[in-house]
Coordinates of C-alpha atoms in Angstrom, one line a residue:
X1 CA 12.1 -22.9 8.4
X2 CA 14.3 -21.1 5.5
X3 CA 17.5 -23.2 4.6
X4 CA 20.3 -21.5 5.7
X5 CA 22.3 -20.9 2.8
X6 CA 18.8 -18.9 1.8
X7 CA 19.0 -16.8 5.1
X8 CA 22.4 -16.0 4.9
X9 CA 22.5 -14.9 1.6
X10 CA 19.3 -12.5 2.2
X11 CA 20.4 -10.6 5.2
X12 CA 24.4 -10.3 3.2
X13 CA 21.8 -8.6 0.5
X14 CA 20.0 -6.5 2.9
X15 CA 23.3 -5.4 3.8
X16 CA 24.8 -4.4 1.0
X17 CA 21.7 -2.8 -0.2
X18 CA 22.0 -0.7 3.0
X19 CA 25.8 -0.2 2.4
X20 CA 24.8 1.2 -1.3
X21 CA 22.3 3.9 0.0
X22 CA 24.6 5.4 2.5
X23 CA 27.5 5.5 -0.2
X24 CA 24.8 7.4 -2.7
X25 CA 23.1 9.7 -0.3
X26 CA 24.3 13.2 0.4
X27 CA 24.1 15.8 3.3
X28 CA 21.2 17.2 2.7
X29 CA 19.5 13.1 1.9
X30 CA 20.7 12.1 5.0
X31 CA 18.9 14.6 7.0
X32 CA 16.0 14.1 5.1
X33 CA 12.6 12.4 6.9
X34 CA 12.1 8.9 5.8
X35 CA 8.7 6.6 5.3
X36 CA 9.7 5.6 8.9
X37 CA 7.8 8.6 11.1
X38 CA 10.2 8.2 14.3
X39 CA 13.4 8.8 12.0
X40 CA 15.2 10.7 9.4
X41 CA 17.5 8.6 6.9
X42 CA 20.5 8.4 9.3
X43 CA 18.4 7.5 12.2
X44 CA 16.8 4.2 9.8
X45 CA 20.1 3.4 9.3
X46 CA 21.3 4.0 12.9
X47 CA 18.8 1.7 14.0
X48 CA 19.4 -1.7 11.8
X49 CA 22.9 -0.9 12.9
X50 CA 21.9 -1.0 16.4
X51 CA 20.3 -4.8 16.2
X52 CA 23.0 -6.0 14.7
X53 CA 25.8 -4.5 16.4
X54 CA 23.4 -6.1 19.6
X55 CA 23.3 -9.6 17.5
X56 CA 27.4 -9.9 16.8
X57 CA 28.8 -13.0 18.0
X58 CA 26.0 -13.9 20.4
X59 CA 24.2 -17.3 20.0
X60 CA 20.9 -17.9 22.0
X61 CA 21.1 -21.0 24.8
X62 CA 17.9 -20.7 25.4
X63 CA 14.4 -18.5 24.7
X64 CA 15.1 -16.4 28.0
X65 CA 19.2 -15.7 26.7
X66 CA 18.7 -12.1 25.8
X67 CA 21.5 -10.5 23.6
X68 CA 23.6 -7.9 25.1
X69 CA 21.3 -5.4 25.1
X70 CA 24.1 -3.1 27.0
X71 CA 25.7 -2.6 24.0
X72 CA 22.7 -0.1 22.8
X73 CA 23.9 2.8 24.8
X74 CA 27.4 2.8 23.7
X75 CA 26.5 2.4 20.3
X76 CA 24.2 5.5 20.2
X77 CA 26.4 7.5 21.7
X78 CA 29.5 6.3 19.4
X79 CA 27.2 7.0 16.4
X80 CA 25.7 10.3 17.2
X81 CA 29.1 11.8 17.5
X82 CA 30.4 10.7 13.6
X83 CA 30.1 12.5 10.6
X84 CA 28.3 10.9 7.5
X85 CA 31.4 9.6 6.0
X86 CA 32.8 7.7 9.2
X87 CA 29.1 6.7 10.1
X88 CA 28.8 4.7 7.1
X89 CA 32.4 2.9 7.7
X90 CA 31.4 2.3 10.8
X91 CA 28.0 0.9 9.8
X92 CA 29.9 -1.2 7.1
X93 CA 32.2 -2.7 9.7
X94 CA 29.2 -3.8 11.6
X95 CA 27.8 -5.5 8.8
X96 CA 31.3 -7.3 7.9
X97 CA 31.3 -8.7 11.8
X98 CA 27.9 -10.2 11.0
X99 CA 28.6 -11.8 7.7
X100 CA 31.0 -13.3 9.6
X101 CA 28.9 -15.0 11.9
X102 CA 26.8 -15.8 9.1
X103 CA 29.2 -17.4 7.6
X104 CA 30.0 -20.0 10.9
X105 CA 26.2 -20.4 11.1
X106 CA 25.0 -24.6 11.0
X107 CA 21.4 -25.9 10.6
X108 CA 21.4 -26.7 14.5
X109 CA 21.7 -23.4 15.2
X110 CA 18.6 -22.0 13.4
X111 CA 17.2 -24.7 15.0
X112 CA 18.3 -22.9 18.7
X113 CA 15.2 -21.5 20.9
X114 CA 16.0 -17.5 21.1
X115 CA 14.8 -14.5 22.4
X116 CA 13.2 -12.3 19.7
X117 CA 11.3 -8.8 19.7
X118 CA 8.1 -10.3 19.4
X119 CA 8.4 -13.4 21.9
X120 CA 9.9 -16.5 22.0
X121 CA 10.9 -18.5 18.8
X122 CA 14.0 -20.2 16.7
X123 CA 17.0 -18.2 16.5
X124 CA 16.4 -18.9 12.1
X125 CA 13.0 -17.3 12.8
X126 CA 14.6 -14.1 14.3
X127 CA 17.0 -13.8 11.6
X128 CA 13.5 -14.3 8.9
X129 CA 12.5 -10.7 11.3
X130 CA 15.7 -9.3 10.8
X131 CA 15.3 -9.5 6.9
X132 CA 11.3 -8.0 7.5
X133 CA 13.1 -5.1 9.1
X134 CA 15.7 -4.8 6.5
X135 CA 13.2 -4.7 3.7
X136 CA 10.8 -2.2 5.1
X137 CA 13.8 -0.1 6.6
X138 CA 15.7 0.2 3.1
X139 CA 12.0 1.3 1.9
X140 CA 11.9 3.9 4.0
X141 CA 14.8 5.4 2.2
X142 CA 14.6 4.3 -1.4
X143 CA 11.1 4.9 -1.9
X144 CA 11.3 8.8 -0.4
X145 CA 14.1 9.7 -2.7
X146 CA 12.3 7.9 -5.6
X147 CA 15.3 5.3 -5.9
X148 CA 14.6 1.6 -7.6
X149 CA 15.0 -1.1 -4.8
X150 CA 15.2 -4.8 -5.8
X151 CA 11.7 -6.4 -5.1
X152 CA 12.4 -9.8 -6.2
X153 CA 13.9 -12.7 -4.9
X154 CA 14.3 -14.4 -1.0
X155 CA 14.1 -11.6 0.8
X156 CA 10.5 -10.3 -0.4
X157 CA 9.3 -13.7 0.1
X158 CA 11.1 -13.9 3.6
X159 CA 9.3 -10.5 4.3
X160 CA 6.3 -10.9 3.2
X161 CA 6.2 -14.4 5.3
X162 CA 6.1 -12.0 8.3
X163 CA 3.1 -10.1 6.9
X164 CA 1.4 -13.7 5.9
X165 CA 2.2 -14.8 9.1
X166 CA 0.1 -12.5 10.7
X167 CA -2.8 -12.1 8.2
X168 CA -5.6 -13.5 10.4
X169 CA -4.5 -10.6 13.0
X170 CA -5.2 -8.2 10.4
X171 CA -8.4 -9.2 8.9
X172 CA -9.8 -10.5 12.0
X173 CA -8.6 -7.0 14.6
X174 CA -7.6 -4.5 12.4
X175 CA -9.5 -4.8 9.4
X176 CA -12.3 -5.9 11.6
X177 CA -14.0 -8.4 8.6
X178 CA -17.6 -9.5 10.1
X179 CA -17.9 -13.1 11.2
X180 CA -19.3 -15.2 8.3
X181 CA -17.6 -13.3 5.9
X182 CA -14.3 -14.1 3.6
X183 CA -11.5 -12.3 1.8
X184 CA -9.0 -13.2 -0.6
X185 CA -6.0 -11.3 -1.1
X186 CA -4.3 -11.6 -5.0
X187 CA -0.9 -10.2 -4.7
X188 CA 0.3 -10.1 -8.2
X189 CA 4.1 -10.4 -7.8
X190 CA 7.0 -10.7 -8.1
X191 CA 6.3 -12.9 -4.6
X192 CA 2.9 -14.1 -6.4
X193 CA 0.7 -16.0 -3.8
X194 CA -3.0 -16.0 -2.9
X195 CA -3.9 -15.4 0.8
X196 CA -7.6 -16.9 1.4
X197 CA -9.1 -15.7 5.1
X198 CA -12.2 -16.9 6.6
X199 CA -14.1 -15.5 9.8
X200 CA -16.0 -18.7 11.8
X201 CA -15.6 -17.3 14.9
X202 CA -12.3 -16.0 14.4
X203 CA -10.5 -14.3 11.4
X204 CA -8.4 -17.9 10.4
X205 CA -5.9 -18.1 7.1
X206 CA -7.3 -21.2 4.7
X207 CA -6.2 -23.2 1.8
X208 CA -8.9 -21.7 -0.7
X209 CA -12.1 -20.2 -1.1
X210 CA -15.0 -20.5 -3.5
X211 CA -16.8 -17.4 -3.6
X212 CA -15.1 -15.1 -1.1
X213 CA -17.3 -11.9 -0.1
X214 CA -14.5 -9.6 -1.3
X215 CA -11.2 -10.0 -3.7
X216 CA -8.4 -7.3 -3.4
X217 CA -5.5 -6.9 -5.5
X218 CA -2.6 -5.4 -5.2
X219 CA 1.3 -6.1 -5.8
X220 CA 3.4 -7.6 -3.1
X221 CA 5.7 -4.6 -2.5
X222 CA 2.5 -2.5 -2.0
X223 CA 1.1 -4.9 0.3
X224 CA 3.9 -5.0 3.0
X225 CA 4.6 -1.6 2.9
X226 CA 1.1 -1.2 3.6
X227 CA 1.1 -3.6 5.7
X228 CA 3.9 -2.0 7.4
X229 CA 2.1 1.5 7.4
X230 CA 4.5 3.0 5.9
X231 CA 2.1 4.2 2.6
X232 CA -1.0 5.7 2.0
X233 CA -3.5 3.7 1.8
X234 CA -5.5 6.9 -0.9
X235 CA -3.2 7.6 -2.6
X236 CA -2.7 3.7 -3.9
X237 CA -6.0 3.8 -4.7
X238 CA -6.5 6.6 -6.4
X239 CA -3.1 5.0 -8.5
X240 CA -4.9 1.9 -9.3
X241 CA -2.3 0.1 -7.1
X242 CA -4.5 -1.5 -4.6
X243 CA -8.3 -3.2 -6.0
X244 CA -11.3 -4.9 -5.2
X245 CA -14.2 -6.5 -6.3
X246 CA -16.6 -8.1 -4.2
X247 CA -18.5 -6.1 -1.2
X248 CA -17.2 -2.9 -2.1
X249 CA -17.8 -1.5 1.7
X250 CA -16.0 -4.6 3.2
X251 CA -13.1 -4.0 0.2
X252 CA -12.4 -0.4 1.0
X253 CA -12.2 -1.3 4.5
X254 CA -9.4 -3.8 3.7
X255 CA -7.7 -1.5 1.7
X256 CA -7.4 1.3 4.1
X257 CA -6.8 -0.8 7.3
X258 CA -4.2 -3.5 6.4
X259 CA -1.3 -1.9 8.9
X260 CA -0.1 -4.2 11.6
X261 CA 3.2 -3.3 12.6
X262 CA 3.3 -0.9 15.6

């Protein structure tokens, strides 16, 4: 699990990085359609509000304690009726109540079983998905409007964990690698790692291959957001972002089918 000092300092980033686009964006930005499909920019903001406004001051007793999910309504409707201005107080004063909490967090309470969006786990591991959602959400916005976001640090690794996480899902059902067959992906930083996946039955994440069938290379913001489908797979390519040598049929297919996130 990620020390808590590490967690807490990562989602207080993810705030203020979400704090500086509203204060930069203007009318016609905030309107604007994001990487996100479901949402404009206001709507990707509305939303990360939402989960933590849901999150404030609640502490799971158990895997089956759900958060006040009552609280989604109200907010919705409280946000749909302010203008840009007093939306991004009011997101800001959400995000001060949860650095709050934060800062009372202990170790034990990472440690406490908890309800999260995609089944049961620690309440520390919900708060590594929070900072997954953070990181492709702010993406949704910088990338669009062709503004630098920071790639570096805790919170890509924490994020790209998530992707990691889930890599034999991808090869095995979305990418749909053969059975016998092997891939390593080179992600070549700034969250530099190798990811080595073997198919013996099932698709199955492994210390290190010899002579994998295909090698693809790409960097590791390109990867989640890919990952994320929230990129084109083409037009990577055709930038020389995304590689592969290797079977180039079973490398193309990696390339273009990485998404896992609904």
């Amino acid at each position: 699990m990620t020390a808590l000092a590490t967690i807490r300092t990562s989602l207080e980033q993810c705030y203020d990085a979400i704090e500086s686009l509203a204060g930069r964006m203007d009318a016609s930005q905030w309107r604007a359609q994001s990487l996100c499909p479901d949402w404009d920019m206001r709507g990707v903001i509305t939303h990360l509000g939402m989960m933590e406004r849901v999150m404030t001051g609640w502490l799971p007793e158990s895997a089956e304690d759900l958060p006040p999910l009552d609280r989604i309504g109200p907010y919705h409707d409280e946000m749909a009726a302010l203008d840009e201005a007093t939306f991004a107080a009011r997101i800001g004063k959400i995000f001060a109540d949860r650095r709050v909490d934060l800062a009372g967090l202990t170790e034990a309470d990472l440690a406490r079983q908890s309800w999260t969006p995609v089944g049961p786990r620690s309440y520390g591991g919900f708060l590594e998905i929070r900072i997954f959602d953070f990181w492709v959400h702010e993406r949704d916005i910088s990338t669009l409007l062709g503004w630098p976001s920071d790639d570096t640090g805790p919170r890509t690794e924490i994020a790209l964990g998530q992707v990691e996480g889930s890599i034999g899902y991808i090869v095995g059902k979305k990418i749909g690698l053969p059975d016998g067959t092997s891939i390593v992906f080179h992600l070549t930083g700034p969250a530099t790692r190798d990811l080595a996946v073997l198919v013996d039955g099932r698709a199955s994440a492994v210390d290190h291959i010899e002579r994998p069938d295909v090698e693809l290379t790409t960097d590791t913001a390109t990867f989640i957001q890919l990952a994320a489908g929230r990129i084109d797979p083409q037009r990577q390519i055709d930038a020389g972002l995304v590689t592969w040598t290797g079977n180039a049929q079973l490398g193309d297919r990696a390339a273009r089918n990485l998404r896992f996130t609904i």
